[in-house]
mmCIF file of C-alpha atoms in Angstrom:
data_model
loop_
_atom_site.group_PDB
_atom_site.id
_atom_site.type_symbol
_atom_site.label_atom_id
_atom_site.label_comp_id
_atom_site.label_asym_id
_atom_site.label_seq_id
_atom_site.Cartn_x
_atom_site.Cartn_y
_atom_site.Cartn_z
ATOM 1 C CA THR A 631 14.412 17.494 7.248
ATOM 2 C CA GLN A 632 15.057 13.895 7.945
ATOM 3 C CA LEU A 633 17.045 12.062 5.140
ATOM 4 C CA LEU A 634 16.842 8.298 4.643
ATOM 5 C CA GLU A 635 19.909 6.717 2.877
ATOM 6 C CA GLN A 636 19.605 3.164 1.769
ATOM 7 C CA SER A 637 22.750 0.959 0.407
ATOM 8 C CA PRO A 638 23.514 -0.537 -1.724
ATOM 9 C CA GLN A 639 21.577 1.533 -4.463
ATOM 10 C CA PHE A 640 21.631 -1.777 -6.877
ATOM 11 C CA LEU A 641 21.988 -5.365 -6.088
ATOM 12 C CA SER A 642 22.063 -8.246 -8.504
ATOM 13 C CA ILE A 643 22.622 -11.789 -7.151
ATOM 14 C CA GLN A 644 21.963 -15.459 -8.021
ATOM 15 C CA GLU A 645 18.897 -17.509 -6.619
ATOM 16 C CA GLY A 646 19.830 -19.015 -3.347
ATOM 17 C CA GLU A 647 22.240 -16.366 -2.155
ATOM 18 C CA ASN A 648 21.727 -14.242 0.995
ATOM 19 C CA LEU A 649 21.933 -10.649 1.096
ATOM 20 C CA THR A 650 21.755 -7.405 3.319
ATOM 21 C CA VAL A 651 20.328 -4.039 2.396
ATOM 22 C CA TYR A 652 20.623 -1.232 4.843
ATOM 23 C CA CYS A 653 18.784 2.065 5.769
ATOM 24 C CA ASN A 654 20.319 4.989 7.690
ATOM 25 C CA SER A 655 18.450 7.927 9.000
ATOM 26 C CA SER A 656 19.751 11.425 9.714
ATOM 27 C CA SER A 657 17.555 11.575 12.895
ATOM 28 C CA VAL A 658 16.003 8.884 15.366
ATOM 29 C CA PHE A 659 13.223 7.083 13.388
ATOM 30 C CA SER A 660 9.602 7.380 14.892
ATOM 31 C CA SER A 661 8.668 4.272 13.302
ATOM 32 C CA LEU A 662 10.497 2.555 10.623
ATOM 33 C CA GLN A 663 8.499 0.773 7.978
ATOM 34 C CA TRP A 664 9.920 -1.448 5.103
ATOM 35 C CA TYR A 665 8.069 -1.561 1.741
ATOM 36 C CA ARG A 666 8.685 -3.413 -1.470
ATOM 37 C CA GLN A 667 7.617 -2.420 -4.728
ATOM 38 C CA GLU A 668 7.533 -4.305 -8.171
ATOM 39 C CA PRO A 669 7.840 -2.353 -11.385
ATOM 40 C CA GLY A 670 4.675 -0.519 -12.364
ATOM 41 C CA GLU A 671 3.031 -0.884 -9.075
ATOM 42 C CA GLY A 672 2.631 0.798 -5.819
ATOM 43 C CA PRO A 673 4.647 -0.351 -2.600
ATOM 44 C CA VAL A 674 3.453 -2.915 -0.325
ATOM 45 C CA LEU A 675 4.310 -2.731 3.273
ATOM 46 C CA LEU A 676 6.413 -5.692 4.630
ATOM 47 C CA VAL A 677 6.966 -4.802 8.251
ATOM 48 C CA THR A 678 6.864 -2.155 10.834
ATOM 49 C CA VAL A 679 9.495 -1.754 13.585
ATOM 50 C CA VAL A 680 9.107 0.556 16.637
ATOM 51 C CA THR A 681 11.547 -0.478 19.505
ATOM 52 C CA GLY A 682 15.425 -0.152 19.400
ATOM 53 C CA GLY A 683 17.000 -3.621 18.835
ATOM 54 C CA GLU A 684 13.845 -5.124 17.562
ATOM 55 C CA VAL A 685 14.160 -8.049 15.193
ATOM 56 C CA LYS A 686 11.276 -9.019 13.347
ATOM 57 C CA LYS A 687 11.084 -12.191 10.775
ATOM 58 C CA LEU A 688 9.041 -12.541 7.855
ATOM 59 C CA LYS A 689 9.593 -16.006 6.203
ATOM 60 C CA ARG A 690 13.008 -15.552 4.741
ATOM 61 C CA LEU A 691 13.205 -11.909 5.493
ATOM 62 C CA THR A 692 14.765 -10.680 8.552
ATOM 63 C CA PHE A 693 14.552 -6.865 9.595
ATOM 64 C CA GLN A 694 16.619 -5.683 12.472
ATOM 65 C CA PHE A 695 16.136 -1.937 13.982
ATOM 66 C CA GLY A 696 19.468 -0.607 15.338
ATOM 67 C CA ASP A 697 19.665 0.067 19.152
ATOM 68 C CA ALA A 698 19.744 3.916 18.724
ATOM 69 C CA ARG A 699 16.827 3.676 16.316
ATOM 70 C CA LYS A 700 18.611 5.513 13.368
ATOM 71 C CA ASP A 701 19.484 2.589 11.146
ATOM 72 C CA SER A 702 17.813 -0.787 10.233
ATOM 73 C CA SER A 703 18.849 -3.716 7.996
ATOM 74 C CA LEU A 704 16.963 -6.056 5.880
ATOM 75 C CA HIS A 705 18.408 -9.527 5.469
ATOM 76 C CA ILE A 706 17.131 -12.029 2.778
ATOM 77 C CA THR A 707 18.035 -15.621 3.210
ATOM 78 C CA ALA A 708 18.292 -17.860 -0.028
ATOM 79 C CA ALA A 709 16.915 -14.995 -2.146
ATOM 80 C CA GLN A 710 14.387 -16.232 -4.962
ATOM 81 C CA PRO A 711 13.448 -14.417 -8.178
ATOM 82 C CA GLY A 712 10.301 -13.313 -6.501
ATOM 83 C CA ASP A 713 12.219 -11.264 -4.197
ATOM 84 C CA THR A 714 13.069 -8.940 -7.199
ATOM 85 C CA GLY A 715 11.980 -5.576 -6.578
ATOM 86 C CA LEU A 716 12.570 -2.024 -5.042
ATOM 87 C CA TYR A 717 13.222 -2.097 -1.211
ATOM 88 C CA LEU A 718 12.052 1.184 0.396
ATOM 89 C CA CYS A 719 12.542 2.292 4.106
ATOM 90 C CA ALA A 720 9.988 4.680 5.363
ATOM 91 C CA ASP A 721 9.563 6.800 8.395
ATOM 92 C CA ILE A 722 6.348 8.680 9.759
ATOM 93 C CA THR A 723 7.488 12.221 10.885
ATOM 94 C CA SER A 724 6.906 12.389 14.588
ATOM 95 C CA GLY A 725 3.510 14.444 15.537
ATOM 96 C CA THR A 726 2.452 14.512 11.780
ATOM 97 C CA TYR A 727 1.126 12.176 9.160
ATOM 98 C CA LYS A 728 3.955 12.841 6.820
ATOM 99 C CA TYR A 729 5.773 9.878 5.396
ATOM 100 C CA ILE A 730 9.387 10.030 4.419
ATOM 101 C CA PHE A 731 10.966 7.497 1.979
ATOM 102 C CA GLY A 732 14.564 6.244 1.670
ATOM 103 C CA THR A 733 16.359 6.197 -1.533
ATOM 104 C CA GLY A 734 15.457 2.698 -2.159
ATOM 105 C CA THR A 735 17.641 -0.398 -3.085
ATOM 106 C CA ARG A 736 16.790 -2.258 -6.467
ATOM 107 C CA LEU A 737 17.257 -6.055 -5.987
ATOM 108 C CA LYS A 738 17.234 -8.324 -8.960
ATOM 109 C CA VAL A 739 17.646 -12.135 -8.225
ATOM 110 C CA LEU A 740 18.608 -14.255 -11.187
ATOM 111 C CA ALA A 741 17.383 -17.570 -11.706
ATOM 112 C CA SER B 557 -12.350 -4.041 2.235
ATOM 113 C CA GLN B 558 -10.840 -0.910 1.176
ATOM 114 C CA THR B 559 -9.775 -0.089 -2.249
ATOM 115 C CA ILE B 560 -7.809 2.741 -4.058
ATOM 116 C CA HIS B 561 -8.101 3.709 -7.493
ATOM 117 C CA GLN B 562 -5.779 5.865 -9.519
ATOM 118 C CA TRP B 563 -6.013 6.797 -13.150
ATOM 119 C CA PRO B 564 -4.950 6.918 -16.010
ATOM 120 C CA ALA B 565 -2.251 4.483 -15.782
ATOM 121 C CA THR B 566 -0.191 6.015 -18.460
ATOM 122 C CA LEU B 567 -0.378 9.631 -19.685
ATOM 123 C CA VAL B 568 1.581 11.400 -22.562
ATOM 124 C CA GLN B 569 1.281 15.182 -22.576
ATOM 125 C CA PRO B 570 3.026 18.003 -24.403
ATOM 126 C CA VAL B 571 4.950 20.800 -22.414
ATOM 127 C CA GLY B 572 2.530 23.598 -21.533
ATOM 128 C CA SER B 573 -0.652 21.265 -21.400
ATOM 129 C CA PRO B 574 -2.965 21.119 -18.073
ATOM 130 C CA LEU B 575 -2.845 17.932 -15.970
ATOM 131 C CA SER B 576 -5.425 16.094 -13.900
ATOM 132 C CA LEU B 577 -4.722 12.848 -12.094
ATOM 133 C CA GLU B 578 -7.440 11.530 -9.820
ATOM 134 C CA CYS B 579 -7.647 9.101 -6.936
ATOM 135 C CA THR B 580 -10.404 7.834 -5.057
ATOM 136 C CA VAL B 581 -10.576 5.530 -1.979
ATOM 137 C CA GLU B 582 -13.303 3.247 -1.185
ATOM 138 C CA GLY B 583 -14.337 1.339 2.073
ATOM 139 C CA THR B 584 -13.130 3.951 4.456
ATOM 140 C CA SER B 585 -13.959 7.337 5.899
ATOM 141 C CA ASN B 586 -11.783 10.150 6.613
ATOM 142 C CA PRO B 587 -8.686 8.548 5.354
ATOM 143 C CA ASN B 588 -5.448 10.577 5.051
ATOM 144 C CA LEU B 589 -4.511 11.038 1.438
ATOM 145 C CA TYR B 590 -1.098 11.541 -0.303
ATOM 146 C CA TRP B 591 0.407 12.155 -3.694
ATOM 147 C CA TYR B 592 4.091 10.946 -4.134
ATOM 148 C CA ARG B 593 6.317 11.201 -7.363
ATOM 149 C CA GLN B 594 8.931 8.713 -7.972
ATOM 150 C CA ALA B 595 11.833 9.063 -10.234
ATOM 151 C CA ALA B 596 12.967 5.385 -12.249
ATOM 152 C CA GLY B 597 14.042 3.157 -9.796
ATOM 153 C CA ARG B 598 14.382 5.659 -7.066
ATOM 154 C CA GLY B 599 12.420 6.575 -3.855
ATOM 155 C CA LEU B 600 9.400 8.505 -3.339
ATOM 156 C CA GLN B 601 9.107 12.306 -2.894
ATOM 157 C CA LEU B 602 6.072 13.193 -1.040
ATOM 158 C CA LEU B 603 4.355 16.128 -3.256
ATOM 159 C CA PHE B 604 1.158 16.715 -1.113
ATOM 160 C CA TYR B 605 -0.939 15.111 1.751
ATOM 161 C CA SER B 606 -4.273 15.699 3.199
ATOM 162 C CA VAL B 607 -5.977 14.971 6.621
ATOM 163 C CA GLY B 608 -9.311 16.081 5.788
ATOM 164 C CA ILE B 609 -11.587 17.825 2.927
ATOM 165 C CA GLY B 610 -9.912 21.132 1.874
ATOM 166 C CA GLN B 611 -6.683 20.675 4.037
ATOM 167 C CA ILE B 612 -3.759 20.188 1.798
ATOM 168 C CA SER B 613 -0.232 20.405 3.034
ATOM 169 C CA SER B 614 2.493 21.046 0.165
ATOM 170 C CA GLU B 615 5.774 19.451 0.716
ATOM 171 C CA VAL B 616 7.707 20.676 -2.236
ATOM 172 C CA PRO B 617 7.305 23.888 -4.119
ATOM 173 C CA GLN B 618 6.619 23.034 -7.864
ATOM 174 C CA ASN B 619 4.481 23.346 -10.722
ATOM 175 C CA LEU B 620 1.657 21.356 -9.074
ATOM 176 C CA SER B 621 -1.255 21.587 -7.004
ATOM 177 C CA ALA B 622 -3.552 19.351 -4.918
ATOM 178 C CA SER B 623 -7.298 19.390 -4.225
ATOM 179 C CA ARG B 624 -9.633 17.289 -2.168
ATOM 180 C CA PRO B 625 -13.087 18.303 -3.022
ATOM 181 C CA GLN B 626 -14.472 15.299 -1.484
ATOM 182 C CA ASP B 627 -13.754 12.990 1.467
ATOM 183 C CA ARG B 628 -12.253 10.029 -0.389
ATOM 184 C CA GLN B 629 -11.289 12.101 -3.413
ATOM 185 C CA PHE B 630 -7.687 13.620 -4.016
ATOM 186 C CA ILE B 631 -6.656 15.370 -7.282
ATOM 187 C CA LEU B 632 -3.182 16.229 -8.538
ATOM 188 C CA SER B 633 -3.057 19.047 -10.909
ATOM 189 C CA SER B 634 -0.860 21.530 -13.034
ATOM 190 C CA LYS B 635 -1.936 24.418 -15.334
ATOM 191 C CA LYS B 636 1.191 24.021 -17.420
ATOM 192 C CA LEU B 637 3.339 21.003 -17.495
ATOM 193 C CA LEU B 638 7.160 21.150 -17.615
ATOM 194 C CA LEU B 639 9.494 18.679 -18.858
ATOM 195 C CA SER B 640 10.650 17.990 -15.220
ATOM 196 C CA ASP B 641 7.087 16.906 -14.278
ATOM 197 C CA SER B 642 7.804 13.718 -15.872
ATOM 198 C CA GLY B 643 7.799 10.747 -13.464
ATOM 199 C CA PHE B 644 5.662 7.896 -11.699
ATOM 200 C CA TYR B 645 2.734 9.590 -9.566
ATOM 201 C CA LEU B 646 1.521 7.456 -6.860
ATOM 202 C CA CYS B 647 -1.555 8.192 -4.578
ATOM 203 C CA ALA B 648 -1.874 6.736 -1.296
ATOM 204 C CA TRP B 649 -3.975 6.481 1.934
ATOM 205 C CA SER B 650 -3.878 5.813 5.467
ATOM 206 C CA THR B 651 -6.444 5.481 8.234
ATOM 207 C CA GLY B 652 -4.936 8.326 10.595
ATOM 208 C CA GLN B 653 -5.900 6.161 13.562
ATOM 209 C CA GLY B 654 -2.771 4.672 14.741
ATOM 210 C CA ASP B 655 -0.892 1.491 13.753
ATOM 211 C CA GLU B 656 -0.294 3.527 10.556
ATOM 212 C CA LYS B 657 0.647 2.264 7.051
ATOM 213 C CA LEU B 658 0.428 3.363 3.585
ATOM 214 C CA PHE B 659 -1.761 1.902 0.993
ATOM 215 C CA PHE B 660 -0.769 2.687 -2.662
ATOM 216 C CA GLY B 661 -2.603 3.073 -5.750
ATOM 217 C CA SER B 662 -0.973 1.368 -8.890
ATOM 218 C CA GLY B 663 0.419 4.607 -10.153
ATOM 219 C CA THR B 664 0.583 6.930 -13.342
ATOM 220 C CA GLN B 665 3.310 7.066 -15.612
ATOM 221 C CA LEU B 666 3.362 10.674 -16.563
ATOM 222 C CA SER B 667 5.569 11.437 -19.800
ATOM 223 C CA VAL B 668 5.960 15.056 -20.702
ATOM 224 C CA LEU B 669 7.383 15.455 -24.286
#
């Protein structure tokens, strides 16, 4: 069974700081996704990465997929209070429609 | 456009009582449907998923069951709730047509007392 471990578990930073969170898989990703979830809501997809070494940018967010496709990082530049939330990585198990989620990183950005 | 409805938003139930959570999707046909459970501030645990009417895959042996009586309706049930069934329950759908991603409902916060 694939396991997705995220680190750190919690992160509290000041507005304007930079941060990086990580997602590591026990097996090769089929298709890595990052979601953000706000309290009391369902997660919302931020990005999908498929190719090893791929880098995608979404405004101040930079997503990197490891060359071996077993790890990924999410870097946020100049964090804002609106970035506060739970960041989740996910994979869809090859040959199925089953989505597995990571343990999550809870980010709090203080104004 | 597609929308997903999940209700109720919050639910407080006594131990041993039954449970029925309903999820419906509008604006799409033959979606893949999912039930997840989330402990406070943590990741999502896949409970059930369905790729068609009457087709249910169970991921975690537990006190819960799921049914899909109609194409766009997914129901999570229990005959007798346990304290450990408390949590945030999320319904989600995907197209199953490639370029996959999940669209989530707004969740049900279940407290079993």
